[in-house]
Tab-separated table of C-alpha atoms in Angstrom:
chain	number	residue	atom	x	y	z
A	6	MET	CA	36.958	-168.694	221.758
A	7	THR	CA	36.379	-169.014	225.374
A	8	LEU	CA	37.380	-171.370	227.910
A	9	LYS	CA	35.232	-172.073	230.595
A	10	PRO	CA	36.379	-171.162	233.992
A	11	GLY	CA	37.335	-173.010	237.043
A	12	PRO	CA	37.777	-176.884	237.111
A	13	ILE	CA	36.421	-179.085	234.543
A	14	MET	CA	33.769	-181.426	234.950
A	15	ALA	CA	33.749	-183.519	231.693
A	16	PRO	CA	32.858	-187.649	231.307
A	17	LEU	CA	35.960	-189.737	231.988
A	18	VAL	CA	35.788	-190.925	228.175
A	19	VAL	CA	35.993	-187.275	227.325
A	20	VAL	CA	38.898	-186.687	229.263
A	21	ARG	CA	40.400	-190.128	228.086
A	22	ARG	CA	40.453	-188.128	224.193
A	23	LEU	CA	42.372	-185.324	225.114
A	24	PRO	CA	45.394	-186.225	224.614
A	25	MET	CA	44.539	-187.816	221.292
A	26	TYR	CA	43.578	-183.893	220.448
A	27	TYR	CA	46.959	-182.514	221.851
A	28	ARG	CA	48.970	-185.127	219.310
A	29	HIS	CA	46.903	-184.191	216.424
A	30	LEU	CA	47.194	-180.534	217.306
A	31	VAL	CA	50.964	-180.694	217.490
A	32	LEU	CA	50.951	-182.610	214.301
A	33	LEU	CA	48.751	-180.063	212.488
A	34	LYS	CA	50.890	-177.153	214.098
A	35	GLU	CA	54.141	-179.101	212.931
A	36	LYS	CA	52.640	-179.322	209.278
A	37	GLY	CA	51.705	-175.382	209.223
A	38	VAL	CA	47.706	-176.078	208.975
A	39	GLU	CA	46.575	-172.764	210.403
A	40	ARG	CA	42.692	-173.998	210.046
A	41	ILE	CA	40.655	-176.784	210.116
A	42	SER	CA	37.040	-177.812	209.536
A	43	SER	CA	35.611	-179.833	212.195
A	44	ARG	CA	34.956	-182.549	209.925
A	45	GLU	CA	38.633	-183.111	208.530
A	46	LEU	CA	39.854	-182.920	212.496
A	47	SER	CA	37.349	-185.787	213.207
A	48	ARG	CA	38.026	-187.796	210.514
A	49	MET	CA	42.096	-187.181	211.304
A	50	MET	CA	40.968	-188.757	214.919
A	51	GLY	CA	38.712	-191.209	213.828
A	52	ILE	CA	35.704	-190.101	215.509
A	53	THR	CA	32.722	-187.920	214.552
A	54	SER	CA	32.184	-184.200	213.814
A	55	SER	CA	29.363	-184.170	216.376
A	56	GLN	CA	31.345	-186.219	218.991
A	57	LEU	CA	34.243	-183.681	218.505
A	58	ARG	CA	31.946	-180.801	218.844
A	59	GLN	CA	30.331	-182.431	221.701
A	60	ASP	CA	33.711	-183.119	223.371
A	61	LEU	CA	35.003	-179.352	223.065
A	62	SER	CA	31.524	-178.119	224.414
A	63	TYR	CA	32.530	-179.424	228.049
A	64	PHE	CA	35.665	-177.128	228.132
A	65	GLY	CA	34.453	-173.771	226.624
A	66	GLU	CA	33.379	-172.288	222.832
A	67	PHE	CA	35.824	-172.986	220.261
A	68	GLY	CA	35.502	-172.620	216.285
A	69	GLN	CA	32.752	-170.871	214.129
A	70	GLN	CA	30.184	-172.060	212.083
A	71	GLY	CA	31.718	-172.374	208.553
A	72	TYR	CA	35.026	-171.459	209.144
A	73	GLY	CA	36.279	-174.525	211.447
A	74	TYR	CA	38.710	-174.301	214.066
A	75	ARG	CA	42.051	-171.937	214.485
A	76	VAL	CA	44.763	-174.476	214.637
A	77	GLY	CA	46.942	-172.706	217.485
A	78	ASP	CA	44.028	-171.557	219.204
A	79	LEU	CA	42.668	-174.734	219.909
A	80	TYR	CA	46.125	-176.298	220.432
A	81	GLN	CA	46.599	-173.316	222.935
A	82	ALA	CA	42.859	-174.180	224.648
A	83	ILE	CA	44.025	-177.738	224.613
A	84	CYS	CA	47.417	-177.180	226.884
A	85	GLU	CA	45.577	-174.859	229.255
A	86	ILE	CA	42.830	-177.262	229.534
A	87	LEU	CA	45.524	-180.348	229.935
A	88	GLY	CA	47.748	-178.204	232.418
A	89	LEU	CA	50.486	-177.724	230.261
A	90	GLU	CA	51.688	-174.366	230.464
A	91	LYS	CA	53.397	-174.981	233.689
A	92	GLU	CA	56.692	-177.457	234.394
A	93	TYR	CA	56.075	-180.220	236.770
A	94	ARG	CA	59.016	-181.614	239.055
A	95	ALA	CA	59.405	-185.316	239.135
A	96	VAL	CA	61.214	-187.766	240.712
A	97	LEU	CA	61.322	-191.415	239.401
A	98	VAL	CA	61.112	-194.307	241.479
A	99	GLY	CA	62.788	-198.013	239.804
A	100	VAL	CA	65.972	-196.909	237.312
A	101	GLY	CA	65.514	-200.386	235.591
A	102	ASN	CA	65.181	-200.434	231.831
A	103	LEU	CA	61.585	-198.643	232.028
A	104	GLY	CA	62.726	-196.067	233.974
A	105	ARG	CA	65.731	-195.674	232.122
A	106	ALA	CA	63.598	-195.577	228.687
A	107	LEU	CA	61.127	-193.222	230.439
A	108	LEU	CA	64.012	-190.978	231.535
A	109	ASN	CA	65.798	-190.630	227.959
A	110	TYR	CA	61.978	-190.285	226.145
A	111	ASP	CA	62.174	-186.393	225.168
A	112	ASN	CA	58.858	-186.099	224.722
A	113	PHE	CA	58.275	-186.112	228.051
A	114	ARG	CA	60.179	-183.183	228.705
A	115	LYS	CA	58.504	-181.340	225.952
A	116	ARG	CA	55.418	-181.829	227.547
A	117	GLY	CA	56.583	-180.116	230.758
A	118	LEU	CA	57.706	-183.123	233.133
A	119	SER	CA	61.316	-182.129	234.428
A	120	PRO	CA	62.693	-185.358	236.379
A	121	VAL	CA	65.030	-183.617	239.175
A	122	GLY	CA	65.774	-186.797	241.304
A	123	ILE	CA	65.719	-190.718	240.673
A	124	PHE	CA	65.758	-193.735	243.081
A	125	ASP	CA	66.656	-197.291	243.187
A	126	CYS	CA	67.498	-199.951	246.281
A	127	ASP	CA	70.326	-201.858	244.283
A	128	PRO	CA	73.325	-200.717	245.547
A	129	GLY	CA	74.896	-201.349	242.440
A	130	LEU	CA	73.022	-198.694	240.491
A	131	ILE	CA	73.466	-196.093	243.093
A	132	GLY	CA	75.935	-193.401	241.841
A	133	GLU	CA	75.313	-194.204	238.323
A	134	LYS	CA	74.309	-191.405	236.188
A	135	VAL	CA	71.299	-191.881	233.882
A	136	GLY	CA	69.637	-189.010	231.610
A	137	GLY	CA	71.616	-186.449	233.433
A	138	LEU	CA	70.622	-187.433	236.964
A	139	VAL	CA	72.811	-189.161	239.430
A	140	VAL	CA	70.742	-192.498	241.035
A	141	LYS	CA	70.387	-191.748	244.653
A	142	SER	CA	69.352	-194.583	247.093
A	143	VAL	CA	65.667	-194.646	248.043
A	144	ASP	CA	66.446	-194.238	251.560
A	145	GLU	CA	67.098	-190.808	250.774
A	146	LEU	CA	63.691	-190.333	248.955
A	147	PRO	CA	61.886	-188.935	252.019
A	148	SER	CA	64.720	-186.158	253.067
A	149	PHE	CA	64.617	-185.247	249.364
A	150	LEU	CA	60.849	-185.018	248.833
A	151	GLY	CA	61.232	-182.861	252.365
A	152	THR	CA	63.989	-180.336	250.761
A	153	ASN	CA	62.248	-180.107	246.981
A	154	ASP	CA	59.194	-179.013	245.888
A	155	ILE	CA	57.692	-182.245	243.790
A	156	GLU	CA	54.743	-182.579	242.000
A	157	VAL	CA	54.811	-185.910	240.208
A	158	GLY	CA	56.628	-189.458	241.255
A	159	ILE	CA	56.994	-192.068	238.778
A	160	ILE	CA	56.920	-195.681	239.821
A	161	THR	CA	58.637	-197.874	237.669
A	162	THR	CA	59.493	-200.402	240.427
A	163	PRO	CA	58.638	-204.206	240.498
A	164	ALA	CA	55.047	-204.798	241.581
A	165	ALA	CA	56.017	-205.932	244.949
A	166	SER	CA	57.301	-202.214	246.521
A	167	ALA	CA	54.949	-200.155	244.523
A	168	GLN	CA	52.562	-199.411	247.462
A	169	GLU	CA	55.322	-198.681	249.777
A	170	VAL	CA	57.082	-196.334	247.182
A	171	ALA	CA	53.254	-194.882	247.004
A	172	GLN	CA	53.027	-194.080	250.236
A	173	VAL	CA	56.395	-192.349	250.565
A	174	LEU	CA	55.695	-190.337	247.611
A	175	ALA	CA	52.268	-189.373	249.062
A	176	GLY	CA	53.976	-188.733	252.440
A	177	GLY	CA	56.649	-186.251	250.843
A	178	GLY	CA	53.492	-184.331	249.240
A	179	VAL	CA	53.764	-184.991	245.791
A	180	LYS	CA	50.091	-184.265	243.852
A	181	GLY	CA	50.031	-186.871	241.293
A	182	ILE	CA	51.540	-190.616	241.349
A	183	TRP	CA	52.284	-191.965	237.281
A	184	ASN	CA	52.310	-195.717	238.332
A	185	PHE	CA	53.906	-198.013	235.903
A	186	ALA	CA	54.054	-201.245	238.119
A	187	PRO	CA	51.429	-203.676	237.143
A	188	CYS	CA	49.304	-203.566	240.355
A	189	ALA	CA	46.706	-201.387	241.819
A	190	ILE	CA	48.216	-198.256	244.254
A	191	CYS	CA	46.125	-196.918	247.051
A	192	VAL	CA	47.357	-193.297	248.407
A	193	PRO	CA	44.540	-190.949	249.844
A	194	ASP	CA	44.641	-187.037	248.328
A	195	VAL	CA	46.856	-187.744	245.494
A	196	VAL	CA	45.636	-188.319	241.544
A	197	VAL	CA	46.975	-191.876	240.163
A	198	GLU	CA	47.186	-192.531	236.305
A	199	ASN	CA	48.218	-196.080	235.899
A	200	ALA	CA	49.563	-196.635	232.579
A	201	HIS	CA	48.438	-200.498	231.998
A	202	LEU	CA	50.899	-201.079	229.519
A	203	GLY	CA	49.834	-204.366	228.559
A	204	ASP	CA	46.082	-202.847	227.824
A	205	GLY	CA	47.290	-201.969	224.351
A	206	LEU	CA	48.312	-205.716	223.996
A	207	LEU	CA	44.938	-206.872	224.438
A	208	ARG	CA	43.487	-204.138	222.090
A	209	LEU	CA	46.089	-205.201	219.387
A	210	PHE	CA	44.905	-208.857	219.948
A	211	PHE	CA	40.987	-207.950	219.827
A	212	LEU	CA	41.769	-206.171	216.468
A	213	MET	CA	43.735	-208.989	215.130
A	214	LYS	CA	41.114	-211.581	215.800
A	215	HIS	CA	37.858	-209.193	214.907
A	216	GLU	CA	39.281	-206.982	212.211
A	217	GLY	CA	42.778	-208.414	210.846
A	218	GLY	CA	43.737	-207.922	207.412
A	219	ASN	CA	40.881	-205.557	206.965
B	24	MET	CA	25.616	-216.881	228.764
B	25	THR	CA	26.253	-216.951	225.013
B	26	LEU	CA	28.810	-215.620	222.854
B	27	LYS	CA	28.141	-213.650	219.667
B	28	PRO	CA	28.980	-215.765	216.861
B	29	GLY	CA	31.536	-214.184	214.139
B	30	PRO	CA	33.921	-210.566	213.843
B	31	ILE	CA	32.226	-208.673	216.819
B	32	MET	CA	31.100	-204.853	215.974
B	33	ALA	CA	31.171	-202.931	219.022
B	34	PRO	CA	32.094	-199.181	219.387
B	35	LEU	CA	36.111	-198.214	219.868
B	36	VAL	CA	34.962	-196.800	223.266
B	37	VAL	CA	33.825	-199.948	224.392
B	38	VAL	CA	36.728	-201.769	222.710
B	39	ARG	CA	38.941	-199.486	224.540
B	40	ARG	CA	37.692	-200.814	228.047
B	41	LEU	CA	38.064	-204.687	227.444
B	42	PRO	CA	41.178	-204.861	229.114
B	43	MET	CA	39.998	-202.958	232.121
B	44	TYR	CA	37.050	-205.874	232.199
B	45	TYR	CA	40.088	-208.233	231.817
B	46	ARG	CA	42.372	-206.812	234.707
B	47	HIS	CA	39.421	-206.817	237.043
B	48	LEU	CA	38.152	-210.105	236.374
B	49	VAL	CA	41.511	-211.805	236.559
B	50	LEU	CA	42.020	-209.700	240.056
B	51	LEU	CA	38.521	-211.272	241.202
B	52	LYS	CA	39.916	-214.731	240.134
B	53	GLU	CA	42.868	-214.380	241.878
B	54	LYS	CA	40.692	-213.457	245.038
B	55	GLY	CA	38.954	-216.243	244.591
B	56	VAL	CA	35.493	-214.402	244.045
B	57	GLU	CA	32.922	-216.777	241.927
B	58	ARG	CA	30.058	-214.445	241.324
B	59	ILE	CA	29.581	-210.806	241.105
B	60	SER	CA	26.847	-208.142	240.683
B	61	SER	CA	26.713	-205.632	237.872
B	62	ARG	CA	26.643	-203.179	240.391
B	63	GLU	CA	29.768	-203.640	242.727
B	64	LEU	CA	31.777	-204.941	238.900
B	65	SER	CA	30.661	-201.675	237.430
B	66	ARG	CA	31.671	-199.818	240.836
B	67	MET	CA	35.282	-201.399	240.947
B	68	MET	CA	35.629	-200.315	237.250
B	69	GLY	CA	34.501	-196.827	237.788
B	70	ILE	CA	31.430	-197.075	235.318
B	71	THR	CA	27.482	-197.183	235.480
B	72	SER	CA	25.946	-200.288	236.111
B	73	SER	CA	23.824	-199.814	232.593
B	74	GLN	CA	27.193	-199.242	230.692
B	75	LEU	CA	28.684	-202.443	231.672
B	76	ARG	CA	25.532	-203.982	231.124
B	77	GLN	CA	25.358	-202.329	227.474
B	78	ASP	CA	28.998	-202.768	226.864
B	79	LEU	CA	28.480	-206.520	227.506
B	80	SER	CA	25.532	-206.545	225.026
B	81	TYR	CA	27.748	-205.727	222.105
B	82	PHE	CA	29.348	-209.473	222.968
B	83	GLY	CA	26.711	-211.660	223.530
B	84	GLU	CA	24.031	-212.366	226.901
B	85	PHE	CA	25.451	-212.547	230.340
B	86	GLY	CA	24.517	-212.752	233.906
B	87	GLN	CA	21.256	-213.496	235.205
B	88	GLN	CA	18.736	-211.056	236.657
B	89	GLY	CA	19.109	-211.428	240.537
B	90	TYR	CA	22.054	-213.207	240.332
B	91	GLY	CA	24.773	-211.538	238.795
B	92	TYR	CA	27.676	-212.662	236.902
B	93	ARG	CA	29.856	-216.229	237.397
B	94	VAL	CA	33.125	-214.955	237.718
B	95	GLY	CA	34.885	-217.690	236.082
B	96	ASP	CA	32.403	-217.549	232.788
B	97	LEU	CA	32.852	-213.958	232.186
B	98	TYR	CA	36.435	-214.548	232.357
B	99	GLN	CA	36.591	-216.924	229.720
B	100	ALA	CA	34.523	-215.126	227.516
B	101	ILE	CA	36.648	-211.817	227.912
B	102	CYS	CA	39.453	-213.593	226.911
B	103	GLU	CA	37.520	-215.432	224.036
B	104	ILE	CA	36.311	-211.706	222.814
B	105	LEU	CA	40.195	-210.584	223.099
B	106	GLY	CA	41.225	-213.563	221.415
B	107	LEU	CA	43.254	-214.706	224.520
B	108	GLU	CA	42.764	-218.375	223.837
B	109	LYS	CA	46.114	-218.970	221.402
B	110	GLU	CA	50.027	-217.819	221.666
B	111	TYR	CA	50.722	-214.989	219.465
B	112	ARG	CA	54.627	-215.338	217.953
B	113	ALA	CA	56.328	-212.366	217.791
B	114	VAL	CA	59.240	-210.221	216.687
B	115	LEU	CA	60.865	-207.164	218.576
B	116	VAL	CA	62.521	-204.588	216.815
B	117	GLY	CA	64.883	-202.470	218.863
B	118	VAL	CA	66.545	-203.712	221.774
B	119	GLY	CA	66.953	-200.663	223.834
B	120	ASN	CA	65.819	-199.988	227.458
B	121	LEU	CA	61.881	-199.983	226.151
B	122	GLY	CA	62.599	-203.145	224.577
B	123	ARG	CA	64.311	-204.759	227.266
B	124	ALA	CA	61.569	-203.823	229.607
B	125	LEU	CA	58.719	-205.509	227.610
B	126	LEU	CA	61.270	-208.620	227.074
B	127	ASN	CA	61.176	-208.976	230.713
B	128	TYR	CA	57.939	-208.010	231.712
B	129	ASP	CA	56.062	-211.516	232.643
B	130	ASN	CA	52.293	-210.556	231.998
B	131	PHE	CA	52.843	-210.274	228.407
B	132	ARG	CA	53.909	-213.888	228.192
B	133	LYS	CA	50.720	-214.639	230.478
B	134	ARG	CA	48.651	-212.955	227.940
B	135	GLY	CA	50.108	-215.371	225.479
B	136	LEU	CA	52.674	-213.336	223.616
B	137	SER	CA	55.812	-215.158	222.937
B	138	PRO	CA	58.558	-213.484	221.453
B	139	VAL	CA	60.924	-215.543	219.424
B	140	GLY	CA	63.262	-213.141	217.578
B	141	ILE	CA	64.758	-209.866	218.594
B	142	PHE	CA	66.496	-207.532	216.520
B	143	ASP	CA	68.718	-204.220	216.391
B	144	CYS	CA	71.008	-202.506	214.256
B	145	ASP	CA	73.237	-201.783	216.910
B	146	PRO	CA	76.452	-203.983	215.650
B	147	GLY	CA	77.128	-203.578	219.606
B	148	LEU	CA	74.149	-205.377	220.651
B	149	ILE	CA	73.865	-208.399	217.970
B	150	GLY	CA	74.817	-211.485	219.917
B	151	GLU	CA	73.811	-210.165	223.459
B	152	LYS	CA	71.336	-211.808	225.049
B	153	VAL	CA	68.080	-210.411	226.075
B	154	GLY	CA	65.031	-212.114	228.102
B	155	GLY	CA	66.487	-215.381	227.073
B	156	LEU	CA	67.163	-214.664	223.239
B	157	VAL	CA	70.188	-213.530	221.208
B	158	VAL	CA	69.565	-210.133	219.518
B	159	LYS	CA	70.018	-210.692	215.579
B	160	SER	CA	70.740	-207.714	212.862
B	161	VAL	CA	67.695	-206.026	211.758
B	162	ASP	CA	69.248	-207.639	208.221
B	163	GLU	CA	68.114	-210.567	209.247
B	164	LEU	CA	64.541	-209.875	209.927
B	165	PRO	CA	63.281	-210.303	206.135
B	166	SER	CA	64.731	-213.878	206.098
B	167	PHE	CA	63.583	-214.695	209.635
B	168	LEU	CA	60.360	-213.649	208.649
B	169	GLY	CA	60.454	-215.788	205.800
B	170	THR	CA	61.163	-218.825	207.403
B	171	ASN	CA	58.938	-218.400	210.701
B	172	ASP	CA	55.179	-217.961	211.073
B	173	ILE	CA	55.089	-214.616	213.102
B	174	GLU	CA	51.903	-212.601	213.695
B	175	VAL	CA	53.055	-209.851	215.854
B	176	GLY	CA	55.743	-207.515	215.215
B	177	ILE	CA	56.945	-204.925	218.144
B	178	ILE	CA	58.520	-201.487	217.231
B	179	THR	CA	60.397	-200.127	219.994
B	180	THR	CA	63.054	-198.230	217.833
B	181	PRO	CA	63.282	-194.778	217.595
B	182	ALA	CA	60.806	-192.708	215.461
B	183	ALA	CA	63.080	-192.345	212.415
B	184	SER	CA	63.370	-195.992	211.905
B	185	ALA	CA	59.833	-197.208	212.342
B	186	GLN	CA	57.967	-196.815	209.384
B	187	GLU	CA	61.171	-198.668	207.585
B	188	VAL	CA	60.565	-201.321	210.456
B	189	ALA	CA	56.832	-201.587	210.115
B	190	GLN	CA	57.129	-202.124	206.306
B	191	VAL	CA	59.559	-204.981	206.146
B	192	LEU	CA	57.112	-206.384	209.173
B	193	ALA	CA	54.336	-206.051	206.752
B	194	GLY	CA	56.158	-207.512	204.208
B	195	GLY	CA	56.881	-210.569	206.253
B	196	GLY	CA	53.534	-211.314	206.912
B	197	VAL	CA	52.926	-210.148	210.279
B	198	LYS	CA	49.178	-209.717	211.141
B	199	GLY	CA	49.399	-207.191	214.235
B	200	ILE	CA	51.989	-204.185	214.930
B	201	TRP	CA	52.644	-203.159	218.564
B	202	ASN	CA	54.197	-199.477	217.870
B	203	PHE	CA	56.074	-197.773	220.580
B	204	ALA	CA	57.733	-195.373	218.453
B	205	PRO	CA	56.182	-191.871	218.989
B	206	CYS	CA	55.165	-191.351	215.373
B	207	ALA	CA	52.336	-192.703	213.214
B	208	ILE	CA	53.106	-195.791	211.005
B	209	CYS	CA	51.508	-196.467	208.088
B	210	VAL	CA	51.207	-200.089	206.457
B	211	PRO	CA	47.989	-201.735	204.296
B	212	ASP	CA	46.454	-205.075	205.374
B	213	VAL	CA	48.108	-204.577	208.858
B	214	VAL	CA	46.353	-204.038	212.433
B	215	VAL	CA	48.407	-201.202	214.161
B	216	GLU	CA	48.456	-200.298	217.917
B	217	ASN	CA	50.118	-197.292	219.106
B	218	ALA	CA	51.058	-197.048	222.250
B	219	HIS	CA	51.270	-193.530	222.925
B	220	LEU	CA	53.052	-193.775	226.674
B	221	GLY	CA	52.757	-189.883	226.566
B	222	ASP	CA	49.143	-189.741	226.909
B	223	GLY	CA	49.005	-191.071	230.560
B	224	LEU	CA	51.127	-188.338	231.613
B	225	LEU	CA	48.908	-185.859	229.716
B	226	ARG	CA	45.798	-187.477	231.681
B	227	LEU	CA	47.731	-187.007	234.697
B	228	PHE	CA	48.499	-183.504	234.560
B	229	PHE	CA	44.619	-182.641	233.576
B	230	LEU	CA	43.619	-184.424	236.896
B	231	MET	CA	46.405	-183.094	239.145
B	232	LYS	CA	44.612	-179.509	237.582
B	233	HIS	CA	41.070	-180.312	237.801
B	234	GLU	CA	40.679	-182.829	240.617
B	235	GLY	CA	44.087	-182.145	242.666
B	236	GLY	CA	43.774	-183.318	246.320
B	237	ASN	CA	40.620	-184.266	245.620
């Protein structure tokens, strides 16, 4: 098994499937499965086995003809491809219900996200302890970013504040923003992943209309 | 412009892009744009114009050579394809932070989701008003489903309760489940859309590792 060196150039649709690979490999590892054929793995994920092999070919050489994949090795490789071998220090801005839900969600810590500062503009929330951290005023965000090495900013503010917060985060040197506000944000030299919570609802409606009950 | 009749058979990757089409058409309508070329629309969405034309060909005939698409017509068509022309009565089970965030999120109502009952097992929450609805005991869920015509169930419970809740929802006749619990659920004859909140985080890490700062 060999991973391609250097930055990976894969189509966006393949990149979007990587988290699914990760989730299924975690499940297989938890079940104690050591080896799996491309046929079984692809069936679990609802893709074809040729799609599976083609996807993985963007990242390196995996598996063996007639043997399949070693689950542990493929898991390690996917973790490395996804950049999960390290911890990402993060701040979260907007300590409303969604922010609290994310802070209390263990899975994020397991994947390497380490929230070290949380911020809100509501004076009534400042000083409150949420998920082990004390809410600070958003006015303190620039100086906090200046003195702490923060890579990820999570925006869980209303849409109206998101762009302004994104600019402060970018100015403070974060490398990536996970944006849950229902609006586009635009900042140079920062990778942005928009959560688009509502997309799942639209897919559900589509499936109910076109596949319902089958 | 003609929509294909009957249930739509499109590859899953195309179905997964439909919400993105919807979002961009909403933006264009809000900006007052009446007409757009396939080149401009595809560039906005980060796909190629041949991919755009191919995607739409699964659903019907849209646009005109040399003219492009009428934004209002394409928006209407996408709404119809997604099944957004109606209202979906929903219950939500698990009124924690995530449940509250979803109940307070206007965009869902705009898309036709109408929560009519909310349930939790915590006696301390029962009777509380959240998003205009009073939290009921989860013990009342079967009878509520029996006397109300509910199509969608939203699960925002911890993973340990999700499968049991899903079975109650399925038994009560819901057609679709939007599952936010970080676990697989399995119920017959019901469409399930898993939210996989953490997938976005993994994509962000991937992009930071492979495209960071570009």
